[in-house]
């Protein structure tokens, strides 16, 4: 059973470009969470999705960031018009159901904005 | 409010015990977790404790929970150089994890 997969592992973008980060949850998991880790900091919750639904987006910046988890395919975290402050590691986690179940983390995507 | 606090750095000698401390704020958290992050890697779940427990032991790891003081600790017995990493405690809140800022554990040979 493959773990949570994220790609790309490293992404370099210039200011103003778009970044698309993909997350494939573990098999059988229908709940996906995105977290951001800024340099030298802990992880901060961004958004919680279940198939085709956003459950909690309280940690998402109000502009330029969006997330989706379609019926088929991976979850996508999209950052439009990236700025240097978006440089961070973005981690995805999945769980078989929500609430307080264990979340399994992917290896992360390290975004660098030049 | 949502706030999890940890000390930032701990240095121990190989073979000693390490104790990493954490305080949290949400008394309704059902589970409390300890994660390990090695350089450039993702998070690995080390252990967790249910909120109605005081202690949980898993091989070299011992978790102590003082619910009254909202204090959580992780003890690593016989610390090895391979234990060098950043350790995060986390509480759950409505399904999402609230992390501390991480404790860097340095193990000296």
mmCIF file of C-alpha atoms in Angstrom:
data_model
loop_
_atom_site.group_PDB
_atom_site.id
_atom_site.type_symbol
_atom_site.label_atom_id
_atom_site.label_comp_id
_atom_site.label_asym_id
_atom_site.label_seq_id
_atom_site.Cartn_x
_atom_site.Cartn_y
_atom_site.Cartn_z
ATOM 1 C CA UNK A 1 0.000 0.000 0.000
ATOM 2 C CA UNK A 2 1.731 3.130 -1.209
ATOM 3 C CA UNK A 3 1.845 6.042 1.181
ATOM 4 C CA UNK A 4 0.748 9.581 0.532
ATOM 5 C CA UNK A 5 2.389 10.828 -2.635
ATOM 6 C CA UNK A 6 3.164 14.413 -3.461
ATOM 7 C CA UNK A 7 4.615 15.884 -6.614
ATOM 8 C CA UNK A 8 6.659 17.601 -7.548
ATOM 9 C CA UNK A 9 9.053 17.232 -4.617
ATOM 10 C CA UNK A 10 10.754 20.487 -5.517
ATOM 11 C CA UNK A 11 9.241 23.364 -7.472
ATOM 12 C CA UNK A 12 10.893 26.610 -8.497
ATOM 13 C CA UNK A 13 8.791 29.505 -9.701
ATOM 14 C CA UNK A 14 9.448 33.136 -10.515
ATOM 15 C CA UNK A 15 7.374 35.843 -8.879
ATOM 16 C CA UNK A 16 4.007 36.171 -10.585
ATOM 17 C CA UNK A 17 3.870 32.603 -11.895
ATOM 18 C CA UNK A 18 1.439 29.927 -10.786
ATOM 19 C CA UNK A 19 2.333 26.917 -8.646
ATOM 20 C CA UNK A 20 0.343 23.686 -8.699
ATOM 21 C CA UNK A 21 1.032 21.120 -6.008
ATOM 22 C CA UNK A 22 -0.454 17.644 -6.225
ATOM 23 C CA UNK A 23 -1.288 15.143 -3.532
ATOM 24 C CA UNK A 24 -2.468 11.572 -3.952
ATOM 25 C CA UNK A 25 -3.826 10.213 -0.666
ATOM 26 C CA UNK A 26 -3.326 6.699 0.567
ATOM 27 C CA UNK A 27 -5.594 4.115 -0.987
ATOM 28 C CA UNK A 28 -8.969 4.134 0.685
ATOM 29 C CA UNK A 29 -8.472 7.585 2.233
ATOM 30 C CA UNK A 30 -11.066 10.181 1.325
ATOM 31 C CA UNK A 31 -9.882 13.004 3.599
ATOM 32 C CA UNK A 32 -6.993 15.283 2.659
ATOM 33 C CA UNK A 33 -5.294 18.034 4.647
ATOM 34 C CA UNK A 34 -2.766 20.622 3.468
ATOM 35 C CA UNK A 35 -0.206 22.202 5.792
ATOM 36 C CA UNK A 36 2.490 24.793 5.168
ATOM 37 C CA UNK A 37 5.854 24.900 6.897
ATOM 38 C CA UNK A 38 7.717 28.176 6.608
ATOM 39 C CA UNK A 39 11.491 28.063 7.174
ATOM 40 C CA UNK A 40 12.403 27.421 10.829
ATOM 41 C CA UNK A 41 8.735 27.108 11.823
ATOM 42 C CA UNK A 42 6.215 24.422 12.611
ATOM 43 C CA UNK A 43 3.453 23.277 10.322
ATOM 44 C CA UNK A 44 0.364 25.447 9.949
ATOM 45 C CA UNK A 45 -2.965 24.057 8.857
ATOM 46 C CA UNK A 46 -4.276 25.422 5.574
ATOM 47 C CA UNK A 47 -7.269 23.432 4.362
ATOM 48 C CA UNK A 48 -9.180 20.203 4.927
ATOM 49 C CA UNK A 49 -10.999 18.545 2.023
ATOM 50 C CA UNK A 50 -13.134 15.533 1.483
ATOM 51 C CA UNK A 51 -13.895 14.274 -1.987
ATOM 52 C CA UNK A 52 -15.351 17.232 -3.944
ATOM 53 C CA UNK A 53 -15.921 19.256 -0.763
ATOM 54 C CA UNK A 54 -13.962 21.792 1.231
ATOM 55 C CA UNK A 55 -14.620 21.067 4.898
ATOM 56 C CA UNK A 56 -12.418 23.686 6.559
ATOM 57 C CA UNK A 57 -10.386 26.379 4.816
ATOM 58 C CA UNK A 58 -9.774 28.544 7.848
ATOM 59 C CA UNK A 59 -6.003 28.437 7.338
ATOM 60 C CA UNK A 60 -5.987 29.446 3.689
ATOM 61 C CA UNK A 61 -4.833 32.946 2.758
ATOM 62 C CA UNK A 62 -7.795 34.900 1.437
ATOM 63 C CA UNK A 63 -6.257 35.615 -1.958
ATOM 64 C CA UNK A 64 -4.268 33.654 -4.562
ATOM 65 C CA UNK A 65 -4.638 30.255 -2.832
ATOM 66 C CA UNK A 66 -7.180 27.605 -3.733
ATOM 67 C CA UNK A 67 -7.542 23.870 -3.222
ATOM 68 C CA UNK A 68 -9.622 21.124 -4.691
ATOM 69 C CA UNK A 69 -10.061 17.382 -4.309
ATOM 70 C CA UNK A 70 -12.024 16.125 -7.320
ATOM 71 C CA UNK A 71 -13.934 12.891 -7.521
ATOM 72 C CA UNK A 72 -11.163 11.419 -9.654
ATOM 73 C CA UNK A 73 -7.502 12.278 -9.380
ATOM 74 C CA UNK A 74 -5.263 13.939 -6.836
ATOM 75 C CA UNK A 75 -5.910 16.909 -4.607
ATOM 76 C CA UNK A 76 -4.444 20.134 -6.001
ATOM 77 C CA UNK A 77 -3.202 23.136 -4.069
ATOM 78 C CA UNK A 78 -2.949 26.085 -6.438
ATOM 79 C CA UNK A 79 -1.078 29.290 -5.732
ATOM 80 C CA UNK A 80 -1.549 32.085 -8.240
ATOM 81 C CA UNK A 81 0.872 34.972 -8.761
ATOM 82 C CA UNK A 82 3.405 33.586 -6.314
ATOM 83 C CA UNK A 83 5.480 35.912 -4.143
ATOM 84 C CA UNK A 84 8.732 35.256 -2.290
ATOM 85 C CA UNK A 85 6.840 34.821 0.959
ATOM 86 C CA UNK A 86 5.142 31.725 -0.497
ATOM 87 C CA UNK A 87 8.479 29.880 -0.406
ATOM 88 C CA UNK A 88 7.899 27.023 2.015
ATOM 89 C CA UNK A 89 7.403 23.294 2.310
ATOM 90 C CA UNK A 90 3.831 22.245 1.639
ATOM 91 C CA UNK A 91 2.740 18.974 3.191
ATOM 92 C CA UNK A 92 -0.306 16.938 2.413
ATOM 93 C CA UNK A 93 -1.797 14.380 4.804
ATOM 94 C CA UNK A 94 -4.636 11.928 4.399
ATOM 95 C CA UNK A 95 -6.872 9.933 6.691
ATOM 96 C CA UNK A 96 -9.505 7.269 6.091
ATOM 97 C CA UNK A 97 -12.157 9.410 7.734
ATOM 98 C CA UNK A 98 -12.132 12.745 9.441
ATOM 99 C CA UNK A 99 -12.359 13.762 13.056
ATOM 100 C CA UNK A 100 -9.376 12.711 15.109
ATOM 101 C CA UNK A 101 -8.039 9.815 13.091
ATOM 102 C CA UNK A 102 -4.337 9.524 12.445
ATOM 103 C CA UNK A 103 -3.138 11.597 9.521
ATOM 104 C CA UNK A 104 -0.480 10.121 7.267
ATOM 105 C CA UNK A 105 1.886 12.668 5.777
ATOM 106 C CA UNK A 106 3.451 12.855 2.364
ATOM 107 C CA UNK A 107 7.101 13.852 1.796
ATOM 108 C CA UNK A 108 6.175 17.437 0.980
ATOM 109 C CA UNK A 109 6.717 19.817 -1.924
ATOM 110 C CA UNK A 110 9.394 22.423 -1.404
ATOM 111 C CA UNK A 111 8.424 25.584 -3.262
ATOM 112 C CA UNK A 112 11.061 28.185 -3.966
ATOM 113 C CA UNK A 113 9.998 31.516 -5.412
ATOM 114 C CA UNK A 114 12.790 33.457 -7.086
ATOM 115 C CA UNK B 1 -7.339 29.787 21.260
ATOM 116 C CA UNK B 2 -5.113 27.483 19.286
ATOM 117 C CA UNK B 3 -1.608 27.465 20.651
ATOM 118 C CA UNK B 4 0.894 24.674 21.189
ATOM 119 C CA UNK B 5 4.222 25.572 22.771
ATOM 120 C CA UNK B 6 7.504 23.683 22.820
ATOM 121 C CA UNK B 7 11.055 24.502 23.801
ATOM 122 C CA UNK B 8 13.128 24.986 20.666
ATOM 123 C CA UNK B 9 16.285 23.017 21.368
ATOM 124 C CA UNK B 10 17.548 20.070 23.411
ATOM 125 C CA UNK B 11 21.036 18.590 23.431
ATOM 126 C CA UNK B 12 21.836 15.228 25.050
ATOM 127 C CA UNK B 13 24.642 12.689 24.985
ATOM 128 C CA UNK B 14 24.183 9.338 23.297
ATOM 129 C CA UNK B 15 22.778 6.810 25.759
ATOM 130 C CA UNK B 16 21.102 9.437 27.961
ATOM 131 C CA UNK B 17 17.358 9.967 28.166
ATOM 132 C CA UNK B 18 15.754 12.877 26.327
ATOM 133 C CA UNK B 19 12.625 14.614 27.565
ATOM 134 C CA UNK B 20 10.774 16.945 25.226
ATOM 135 C CA UNK B 21 7.978 19.029 26.704
ATOM 136 C CA UNK B 22 4.886 20.572 25.197
ATOM 137 C CA UNK B 23 1.937 22.609 26.431
ATOM 138 C CA UNK B 24 -1.352 22.909 24.602
ATOM 139 C CA UNK B 25 -4.473 24.979 25.034
ATOM 140 C CA UNK B 26 -7.495 23.068 23.773
ATOM 141 C CA UNK B 27 -8.851 20.806 26.499
ATOM 142 C CA UNK B 28 -11.265 19.164 24.059
ATOM 143 C CA UNK B 29 -8.501 17.514 22.023
ATOM 144 C CA UNK B 30 -9.193 13.800 21.841
ATOM 145 C CA UNK B 31 -5.716 12.748 20.800
ATOM 146 C CA UNK B 32 -2.289 14.287 21.223
ATOM 147 C CA UNK B 33 0.515 13.334 18.887
ATOM 148 C CA UNK B 34 4.278 13.311 18.601
ATOM 149 C CA UNK B 35 5.793 13.539 15.135
ATOM 150 C CA UNK B 36 9.437 13.310 14.052
ATOM 151 C CA UNK B 37 10.900 15.212 11.121
ATOM 152 C CA UNK B 38 14.360 14.481 9.771
ATOM 153 C CA UNK B 39 16.129 17.089 7.608
ATOM 154 C CA UNK B 40 14.431 17.569 4.254
ATOM 155 C CA UNK B 41 11.839 14.915 4.986
ATOM 156 C CA UNK B 42 8.165 14.727 5.827
ATOM 157 C CA UNK B 43 6.617 13.944 9.170
ATOM 158 C CA UNK B 44 6.662 10.523 10.713
ATOM 159 C CA UNK B 45 4.127 9.720 13.415
ATOM 160 C CA UNK B 46 6.032 8.456 16.445
ATOM 161 C CA UNK B 47 3.266 7.888 18.919
ATOM 162 C CA UNK B 48 0.008 9.321 20.188
ATOM 163 C CA UNK B 49 -1.984 9.299 23.380
ATOM 164 C CA UNK B 50 -5.706 9.337 23.954
ATOM 165 C CA UNK B 51 -6.783 12.190 26.182
ATOM 166 C CA UNK B 52 -8.187 9.960 28.919
ATOM 167 C CA UNK B 53 -4.799 8.302 29.435
ATOM 168 C CA UNK B 54 -1.984 9.480 31.691
ATOM 169 C CA UNK B 55 0.837 7.504 30.178
ATOM 170 C CA UNK B 56 1.680 5.427 27.172
ATOM 171 C CA UNK B 57 4.844 3.411 26.629
ATOM 172 C CA UNK B 58 6.059 2.123 23.294
ATOM 173 C CA UNK B 59 9.537 0.558 23.360
ATOM 174 C CA UNK B 60 11.981 3.440 24.014
ATOM 175 C CA UNK B 61 9.237 6.061 23.947
ATOM 176 C CA UNK B 62 7.158 7.138 26.945
ATOM 177 C CA UNK B 63 4.430 9.751 26.653
ATOM 178 C CA UNK B 64 3.113 11.458 29.780
ATOM 179 C CA UNK B 65 -0.046 13.540 29.749
ATOM 180 C CA UNK B 66 -1.098 15.915 32.511
ATOM 181 C CA UNK B 67 -4.523 16.974 31.358
ATOM 182 C CA UNK B 68 -5.089 19.346 34.256
ATOM 183 C CA UNK B 69 -1.996 21.368 33.349
ATOM 184 C CA UNK B 70 -2.353 20.669 29.585
ATOM 185 C CA UNK B 71 1.195 19.388 29.557
ATOM 186 C CA UNK B 72 2.527 16.632 27.333
ATOM 187 C CA UNK B 73 5.991 15.129 27.356
ATOM 188 C CA UNK B 74 7.930 12.647 25.268
ATOM 189 C CA UNK B 75 10.742 10.686 26.857
ATOM 190 C CA UNK B 76 13.208 8.839 24.653
ATOM 191 C CA UNK B 77 15.242 6.289 26.571
ATOM 192 C CA UNK B 78 18.808 5.402 25.523
ATOM 193 C CA UNK B 79 18.899 8.198 22.947
ATOM 194 C CA UNK B 80 20.825 7.337 19.776
ATOM 195 C CA UNK B 81 22.412 9.559 17.131
ATOM 196 C CA UNK B 82 19.664 8.420 14.764
ATOM 197 C CA UNK B 83 17.169 10.142 17.047
ATOM 198 C CA UNK B 84 18.567 13.537 16.031
ATOM 199 C CA UNK B 85 15.648 15.325 14.383
ATOM 200 C CA UNK B 86 12.924 17.886 15.010
ATOM 201 C CA UNK B 87 10.078 16.670 17.202
ATOM 202 C CA UNK B 88 6.623 18.191 16.929
ATOM 203 C CA UNK B 89 3.766 17.773 19.322
ATOM 204 C CA UNK B 90 0.287 18.323 17.948
ATOM 205 C CA UNK B 91 -3.271 18.469 19.185
ATOM 206 C CA UNK B 92 -6.388 17.852 17.156
ATOM 207 C CA UNK B 93 -9.049 20.486 16.706
ATOM 208 C CA UNK B 94 -12.033 19.662 14.519
ATOM 209 C CA UNK B 95 -10.010 17.183 12.516
ATOM 210 C CA UNK B 96 -7.064 19.449 11.818
ATOM 211 C CA UNK B 97 -3.730 19.216 13.603
ATOM 212 C CA UNK B 98 -2.330 22.169 15.515
ATOM 213 C CA UNK B 99 1.448 21.844 15.758
ATOM 214 C CA UNK B 100 4.005 23.279 18.096
ATOM 215 C CA UNK B 101 6.998 24.996 16.571
ATOM 216 C CA UNK B 102 9.170 21.923 17.023
ATOM 217 C CA UNK B 103 12.035 20.926 19.316
ATOM 218 C CA UNK B 104 15.380 20.243 17.662
ATOM 219 C CA UNK B 105 17.024 17.297 19.387
ATOM 220 C CA UNK B 106 20.791 17.125 19.038
ATOM 221 C CA UNK B 107 22.443 13.882 20.130
ATOM 222 C CA UNK B 108 26.181 14.071 20.781
ATOM 223 C CA UNK B 109 28.253 10.896 20.467
#
